[in-house]
Amino acid sequence: MNGLEASSEPVLRFSIFAFLLLFLFFMELASPRRKALYSKSKRWITNFGISATNTFMVSVFLPAIGIGAAVLSQHNEWGLFNFIDLSPWISIPLYLLIFDLTFYCQHRLFHSIKPLWKLHRMHHADLDYDLSTGIRFHPLSVIISSLIKLSLILILGPLAIAVLIADIVLNTTSMFNHSNWKLPTKLDAILRLIVVTPDVHRVHHSTDPSEFSCNFGFNFPWWDRIFGTYKAQPNLNHPEMKIGINELQDSKSIEYLHLLAQPFTKD
Ligand SMILES: [Zn+2]
């Protein structure tokens, strides 16, 4: 896999995940943006339980889907990038950009099509906002995302290393931009020019409809600025803004089994 042994890929992914988890955990403790309103241990058991379920589901039903599809595309010279024979220096950044734009579009679809919203709202129903919110997605929505990613890989034919980098960047930014880390104001102002910061994405988790229909971006903040969905700050300040979904403000929203069933319950 372009110098990277396939067997070392899960180790690399897990090492980065573990490092990031520890780093953000300490930054949230050292410099929290908001006071937690609900039991952190209960939320974390639920959110990490959901994440473990997703890892299991994807590894059972869609094993190594992205990397496998990329290797197959390279071998058979499928996809746009192979057709126009792009150099890795262009194809890797280009894949990262197109991948992020695809996830921005997918995220808007998950908000605008009702059955998809019922899957995505579990993520928004978290009652506090911290790094564990960034790994809390319904298993069915993860499978849909994986199939969209598979389609993109087969259309573009990126290098396997590009697919791995995009996956790691997405997981990293998702945990970072959902974290409860209060970045220094000047650092946030610089970082938000190139990456979605916690203060940018938190606006998207507001109960206020005018705010949760903004800031859909995952890695890069540019799509929101280009398509007019960027909102710099919440109407209230960050410590006071209300997080979650107005109709789902009870403690069931942090119960594992209730969350798995939530897409199938009545509105
Ligand atoms: Zn959303």
CSV table of C-alpha atoms and ligand atoms in Angstrom, one decimal:
chain,number,residue,atom,x,y,z
A,1,MET,CA,0.0,0.0,0.0
A,2,ASN,CA,2.5,2.6,-1.2
A,3,GLY,CA,5.1,1.8,1.4
A,4,LEU,CA,2.6,1.3,4.2
A,5,GLU,CA,2.0,-2.4,5.1
A,6,ALA,CA,-1.7,-3.3,5.1
A,7,SER,CA,-1.3,-5.0,8.4
A,8,SER,CA,0.0,-1.9,10.1
A,9,GLU,CA,-3.0,0.2,9.0
A,10,PRO,CA,-5.3,-0.7,12.0
A,11,VAL,CA,-2.4,-0.1,14.4
A,12,LEU,CA,-1.7,3.3,12.9
A,13,ARG,CA,-5.4,4.3,13.0
A,14,PHE,CA,-5.7,3.1,16.6
A,15,SER,CA,-2.5,4.8,17.8
A,16,ILE,CA,-3.6,8.2,16.3
A,17,PHE,CA,-7.1,7.7,17.8
A,18,ALA,CA,-5.7,6.9,21.3
A,19,PHE,CA,-3.2,9.8,21.2
A,20,LEU,CA,-5.9,12.2,20.1
A,21,LEU,CA,-8.3,11.0,22.8
A,22,LEU,CA,-5.8,11.5,25.5
A,23,PHE,CA,-4.7,14.9,24.2
A,24,LEU,CA,-8.2,16.3,23.8
A,25,PHE,CA,-9.3,14.8,27.2
A,26,PHE,CA,-6.6,16.7,29.0
A,27,MET,CA,-7.2,19.9,27.0
A,28,GLU,CA,-10.9,19.7,27.8
A,29,LEU,CA,-10.0,19.3,31.5
A,30,ALA,CA,-7.4,22.1,31.4
A,31,SER,CA,-9.5,24.6,29.4
A,32,PRO,CA,-13.2,23.7,29.2
A,33,ARG,CA,-15.5,25.9,27.0
A,34,ARG,CA,-18.7,25.0,28.8
A,35,LYS,CA,-19.8,23.4,32.1
A,36,ALA,CA,-21.1,19.9,31.7
A,37,LEU,CA,-24.9,19.7,32.5
A,38,TYR,CA,-25.2,15.9,32.5
A,39,SER,CA,-23.2,13.0,33.9
A,40,LYS,CA,-20.0,12.8,31.8
A,41,SER,CA,-19.3,9.1,32.7
A,42,LYS,CA,-22.9,8.1,31.6
A,43,ARG,CA,-22.5,10.0,28.3
A,44,TRP,CA,-19.1,8.6,27.6
A,45,ILE,CA,-20.1,5.0,28.3
A,46,THR,CA,-23.0,5.5,25.8
A,47,ASN,CA,-21.1,7.5,23.2
A,48,PHE,CA,-18.0,5.1,23.2
A,49,GLY,CA,-20.4,2.2,23.3
A,50,ILE,CA,-22.0,3.5,20.1
A,51,SER,CA,-18.6,4.0,18.5
A,52,ALA,CA,-17.5,0.5,19.4
A,53,THR,CA,-20.8,-0.8,17.8
A,54,ASN,CA,-20.0,1.1,14.6
A,55,THR,CA,-16.4,-0.2,14.5
A,56,PHE,CA,-17.8,-3.7,14.8
A,57,MET,CA,-20.6,-3.2,12.3
A,58,VAL,CA,-18.3,-1.7,9.7
A,59,SER,CA,-15.6,-4.3,10.2
A,60,VAL,CA,-18.2,-7.1,9.8
A,61,PHE,CA,-20.3,-5.7,6.9
A,62,LEU,CA,-17.9,-3.5,5.1
A,63,PRO,CA,-14.3,-4.7,5.9
A,64,ALA,CA,-11.5,-2.4,4.9
A,65,ILE,CA,-13.9,-0.9,2.4
A,66,GLY,CA,-12.1,2.3,1.4
A,67,ILE,CA,-8.6,0.9,1.2
A,68,GLY,CA,-9.7,-2.3,-0.6
A,69,ALA,CA,-11.7,-0.2,-3.2
A,70,ALA,CA,-8.7,2.1,-3.8
A,71,VAL,CA,-6.3,-0.9,-4.3
A,72,LEU,CA,-8.8,-2.5,-6.7
A,73,SER,CA,-9.1,0.9,-8.6
A,74,GLN,CA,-5.3,1.2,-8.9
A,75,HIS,CA,-4.9,-2.3,-10.1
A,76,ASN,CA,-7.6,-2.0,-12.8
A,77,GLU,CA,-6.8,1.6,-13.6
A,78,TRP,CA,-10.4,2.6,-12.8
A,79,GLY,CA,-11.5,6.1,-11.9
A,80,LEU,CA,-10.9,9.7,-13.1
A,81,PHE,CA,-7.5,10.1,-11.5
A,82,ASN,CA,-6.1,7.1,-13.2
A,83,PHE,CA,-7.7,8.1,-16.5
A,84,ILE,CA,-6.0,11.5,-16.5
A,85,ASP,CA,-2.8,10.1,-14.9
A,86,LEU,CA,-2.5,12.7,-12.1
A,87,SER,CA,0.7,12.9,-10.0
A,88,PRO,CA,0.3,12.0,-6.3
A,89,TRP,CA,1.2,15.6,-5.4
A,90,ILE,CA,-2.0,16.7,-7.1
A,91,SER,CA,-4.2,13.6,-6.6
A,92,ILE,CA,-3.8,13.3,-2.8
A,93,PRO,CA,-4.7,16.9,-1.9
A,94,LEU,CA,-7.4,16.9,-4.6
A,95,TYR,CA,-9.0,13.7,-3.1
A,96,LEU,CA,-8.9,15.3,0.4
A,97,LEU,CA,-10.8,18.3,-1.0
A,98,ILE,CA,-13.4,16.4,-3.0
A,99,PHE,CA,-13.9,13.9,-0.1
A,100,ASP,CA,-14.5,16.8,2.3
A,101,LEU,CA,-16.9,18.5,-0.2
A,102,THR,CA,-18.8,15.2,-0.6
A,103,PHE,CA,-19.2,14.9,3.2
A,104,TYR,CA,-20.4,18.5,3.4
A,105,CYS,CA,-23.1,17.7,0.8
A,106,GLN,CA,-23.9,14.5,2.5
A,107,HIS,CA,-24.3,16.3,5.8
A,108,ARG,CA,-26.8,18.8,4.3
A,109,LEU,CA,-28.7,15.8,2.8
A,110,PHE,CA,-28.9,14.2,6.2
A,111,HIS,CA,-30.5,17.4,7.5
A,112,SER,CA,-32.9,17.9,4.7
A,113,ILE,CA,-34.3,14.4,3.9
A,114,LYS,CA,-36.5,13.1,6.7
A,115,PRO,CA,-35.5,9.4,6.9
A,116,LEU,CA,-31.8,10.5,6.8
A,117,TRP,CA,-32.5,13.2,9.5
A,118,LYS,CA,-34.0,10.5,11.7
A,119,LEU,CA,-30.6,8.6,11.5
A,120,HIS,CA,-28.5,11.8,12.0
A,121,ARG,CA,-30.5,13.4,14.8
A,122,MET,CA,-29.0,10.8,17.3
A,123,HIS,CA,-25.7,12.7,16.9
A,124,HIS,CA,-27.4,16.0,17.5
A,125,ALA,CA,-29.5,14.8,20.5
A,126,ASP,CA,-26.4,14.6,22.7
A,127,LEU,CA,-27.1,16.8,25.7
A,128,ASP,CA,-23.6,18.1,26.2
A,129,TYR,CA,-20.9,18.7,23.7
A,130,ASP,CA,-17.4,17.2,23.9
A,131,LEU,CA,-15.0,15.0,22.0
A,132,SER,CA,-17.3,11.9,22.6
A,133,THR,CA,-20.0,13.7,20.6
A,134,GLY,CA,-17.7,13.4,17.6
A,135,ILE,CA,-17.8,9.6,17.6
A,136,ARG,CA,-21.5,9.3,18.3
A,137,PHE,CA,-23.3,8.4,15.0
A,138,HIS,CA,-26.0,5.9,14.4
A,139,PRO,CA,-24.6,2.6,12.9
A,140,LEU,CA,-27.0,2.9,9.9
A,141,SER,CA,-25.8,6.4,9.1
A,142,VAL,CA,-22.2,5.1,9.3
A,143,ILE,CA,-23.0,2.4,6.8
A,144,ILE,CA,-24.6,4.9,4.4
A,145,SER,CA,-21.5,7.2,4.7
A,146,SER,CA,-19.3,4.2,4.0
A,147,LEU,CA,-21.2,3.4,0.8
A,148,ILE,CA,-21.0,7.0,-0.3
A,149,LYS,CA,-17.3,6.9,0.3
A,150,LEU,CA,-17.0,3.7,-1.6
A,151,SER,CA,-18.8,5.2,-4.6
A,152,LEU,CA,-16.5,8.3,-4.5
A,153,ILE,CA,-13.4,6.0,-4.5
A,154,LEU,CA,-14.6,4.0,-7.4
A,155,ILE,CA,-15.4,7.2,-9.4
A,156,LEU,CA,-12.1,8.9,-8.7
A,157,GLY,CA,-9.6,6.0,-8.2
A,158,PRO,CA,-7.4,7.7,-5.5
A,159,LEU,CA,-4.3,6.1,-4.1
A,160,ALA,CA,-4.8,3.9,-1.1
A,161,ILE,CA,-2.6,6.2,1.0
A,162,ALA,CA,-4.9,9.2,0.1
A,163,VAL,CA,-7.9,7.2,1.3
A,164,LEU,CA,-6.1,6.4,4.6
A,165,ILE,CA,-5.0,10.1,5.1
A,166,ALA,CA,-8.6,11.3,4.4
A,167,ASP,CA,-10.0,8.8,6.9
A,168,ILE,CA,-7.5,9.8,9.6
A,169,VAL,CA,-8.0,13.5,9.0
A,170,LEU,CA,-11.8,13.1,9.2
A,171,ASN,CA,-11.6,11.2,12.5
A,172,THR,CA,-9.1,13.7,13.9
A,173,THR,CA,-11.1,16.8,13.0
A,174,SER,CA,-14.4,15.2,14.1
A,175,MET,CA,-13.0,14.6,17.6
A,176,PHE,CA,-11.2,18.0,17.6
A,177,ASN,CA,-14.2,20.1,16.4
A,178,HIS,CA,-16.6,18.5,18.8
A,179,SER,CA,-14.3,19.0,21.8
A,180,ASN,CA,-15.1,21.1,24.8
A,181,TRP,CA,-11.6,22.8,24.5
A,182,LYS,CA,-11.6,26.5,24.8
A,183,LEU,CA,-9.0,27.6,22.3
A,184,PRO,CA,-7.4,31.0,22.8
A,185,THR,CA,-9.4,33.6,20.8
A,186,LYS,CA,-6.5,34.5,18.5
A,187,LEU,CA,-5.6,30.9,17.8
A,188,ASP,CA,-9.2,30.1,17.0
A,189,ALA,CA,-9.4,33.1,14.6
A,190,ILE,CA,-6.3,31.8,12.7
A,191,LEU,CA,-7.2,28.1,12.8
A,192,ARG,CA,-10.8,28.7,11.6
A,193,LEU,CA,-9.4,30.0,8.3
A,194,ILE,CA,-8.2,26.5,7.4
A,195,VAL,CA,-10.0,24.0,9.7
A,196,VAL,CA,-13.4,23.7,11.4
A,197,THR,CA,-12.7,24.6,15.1
A,198,PRO,CA,-14.8,23.6,18.1
A,199,ASP,CA,-16.3,27.1,18.3
A,200,VAL,CA,-17.3,26.9,14.6
A,201,HIS,CA,-18.9,23.5,14.8
A,202,ARG,CA,-20.6,24.0,18.2
A,203,VAL,CA,-22.9,26.5,16.5
A,204,HIS,CA,-24.2,23.6,14.3
A,205,HIS,CA,-25.3,21.8,17.6
A,206,SER,CA,-27.4,24.6,18.8
A,207,THR,CA,-31.1,23.9,19.5
A,208,ASP,CA,-31.9,27.2,17.5
A,209,PRO,CA,-32.9,26.1,14.0
A,210,SER,CA,-31.2,29.2,12.5
A,211,GLU,CA,-28.0,27.9,13.9
A,212,PHE,CA,-28.2,24.2,13.4
A,213,SER,CA,-28.8,24.9,9.7
A,214,CYS,CA,-25.3,26.4,9.6
A,215,ASN,CA,-21.7,25.1,9.7
A,216,PHE,CA,-22.1,21.7,8.1
A,217,GLY,CA,-18.3,21.4,7.3
A,218,PHE,CA,-16.2,18.6,8.7
A,219,ASN,CA,-12.5,19.4,7.9
A,220,PHE,CA,-12.3,22.6,5.9
A,221,PRO,CA,-14.5,25.6,6.7
A,222,TRP,CA,-14.5,26.8,3.1
A,223,TRP,CA,-17.7,25.0,1.8
A,224,ASP,CA,-19.9,26.8,4.4
A,225,ARG,CA,-18.4,30.2,3.4
A,226,ILE,CA,-18.8,29.4,-0.4
A,227,PHE,CA,-22.4,28.1,-0.1
A,228,GLY,CA,-23.6,30.7,2.4
A,229,THR,CA,-24.1,28.4,5.5
A,230,TYR,CA,-21.3,29.9,7.6
A,231,LYS,CA,-22.1,31.4,11.0
A,232,ALA,CA,-19.2,32.7,13.0
A,233,GLN,CA,-20.7,32.7,16.5
A,234,PRO,CA,-23.9,31.6,18.2
A,235,ASN,CA,-26.5,34.3,19.1
A,236,LEU,CA,-26.0,33.6,22.8
A,237,ASN,CA,-22.3,33.1,23.9
A,238,HIS,CA,-20.8,29.6,23.8
A,239,PRO,CA,-21.2,28.8,27.6
A,240,GLU,CA,-24.9,29.8,27.5
A,241,MET,CA,-26.1,28.5,24.1
A,242,LYS,CA,-28.4,25.5,24.4
A,243,ILE,CA,-27.1,22.2,22.9
A,244,GLY,CA,-29.1,19.4,21.4
A,245,ILE,CA,-32.7,19.1,20.0
A,246,ASN,CA,-35.5,20.9,21.8
A,247,GLU,CA,-37.9,17.9,21.7
A,248,LEU,CA,-35.2,15.5,22.9
A,249,GLN,CA,-33.9,17.1,26.0
A,250,ASP,CA,-34.5,14.2,28.5
A,251,SER,CA,-31.9,11.8,29.8
A,252,LYS,CA,-33.0,9.1,27.4
A,253,SER,CA,-30.8,10.9,24.9
A,254,ILE,CA,-27.8,9.5,26.6
A,255,GLU,CA,-29.0,5.9,26.9
A,256,TYR,CA,-27.4,3.4,24.6
A,257,LEU,CA,-30.4,1.2,23.6
A,258,HIS,CA,-32.7,4.2,23.3
A,259,LEU,CA,-30.3,5.8,20.9
A,260,LEU,CA,-30.0,2.8,18.7
A,261,ALA,CA,-33.9,2.7,18.5
A,262,GLN,CA,-34.3,6.4,18.1
A,263,PRO,CA,-34.6,6.5,14.3
A,264,PHE,CA,-37.5,4.1,14.5
A,265,THR,CA,-39.5,5.9,17.2
A,266,LYS,CA,-42.3,8.4,16.5
A,267,ASP,CA,-41.2,12.0,16.2
B,1,ZN,ZN,-25.6,17.8,11.6
